[in-house]
mmCIF file of C-alpha atoms in Angstrom:
data_model
loop_
_atom_site.group_PDB
_atom_site.id
_atom_site.type_symbol
_atom_site.label_atom_id
_atom_site.label_comp_id
_atom_site.label_asym_id
_atom_site.label_seq_id
_atom_site.Cartn_x
_atom_site.Cartn_y
_atom_site.Cartn_z
ATOM 1 C CA UNK A 3 -5.402 79.500 37.116
ATOM 2 C CA UNK A 4 -3.721 75.906 38.294
ATOM 3 C CA UNK A 5 -1.106 74.260 36.760
ATOM 4 C CA UNK A 6 -2.473 70.396 35.715
ATOM 5 C CA UNK A 7 -6.104 71.286 35.666
ATOM 6 C CA UNK A 8 -6.797 73.706 31.820
ATOM 7 C CA UNK A 9 -10.129 72.967 32.316
ATOM 8 C CA UNK A 10 -10.716 74.796 34.967
ATOM 9 C CA UNK A 11 -10.929 78.427 34.128
ATOM 10 C CA UNK A 12 -11.899 81.064 36.381
ATOM 11 C CA UNK A 13 -14.766 82.941 34.056
ATOM 12 C CA UNK A 14 -16.934 79.181 34.884
ATOM 13 C CA UNK A 15 -19.699 79.564 37.466
ATOM 14 C CA UNK A 16 -18.181 76.632 40.094
ATOM 15 C CA UNK A 17 -14.658 78.210 39.420
ATOM 16 C CA UNK A 18 -14.076 78.900 43.025
ATOM 17 C CA UNK A 19 -16.066 76.090 44.385
ATOM 18 C CA UNK A 20 -13.409 73.751 42.507
ATOM 19 C CA UNK A 21 -10.898 75.752 43.162
ATOM 20 C CA UNK A 22 -10.577 75.340 46.754
ATOM 21 C CA UNK A 23 -11.349 71.604 46.843
ATOM 22 C CA UNK A 24 -8.447 71.057 44.505
ATOM 23 C CA UNK A 25 -6.204 73.012 46.835
ATOM 24 C CA UNK A 26 -6.794 71.633 49.791
ATOM 25 C CA UNK A 27 -6.821 68.056 47.741
ATOM 26 C CA UNK A 28 -3.037 69.406 47.022
ATOM 27 C CA UNK A 29 -2.372 70.512 50.697
ATOM 28 C CA UNK A 30 -3.700 67.841 52.473
ATOM 29 C CA UNK A 31 -1.167 65.627 50.099
ATOM 30 C CA UNK A 32 2.196 67.562 50.589
ATOM 31 C CA UNK A 33 2.360 69.612 47.546
ATOM 32 C CA UNK A 34 2.144 73.035 49.202
ATOM 33 C CA UNK A 35 5.020 76.007 48.317
ATOM 34 C CA UNK A 36 6.951 76.975 51.755
ATOM 35 C CA UNK A 37 7.579 75.170 54.917
#
């Protein structure tokens, strides 16, 4: 589950593709936990 993306469901065929695209976008924009 990704906060802010309610349409992203783990059972969708393209879940992991979309998940990693979102994670990459968030990390590149400074939205990352930790230092």
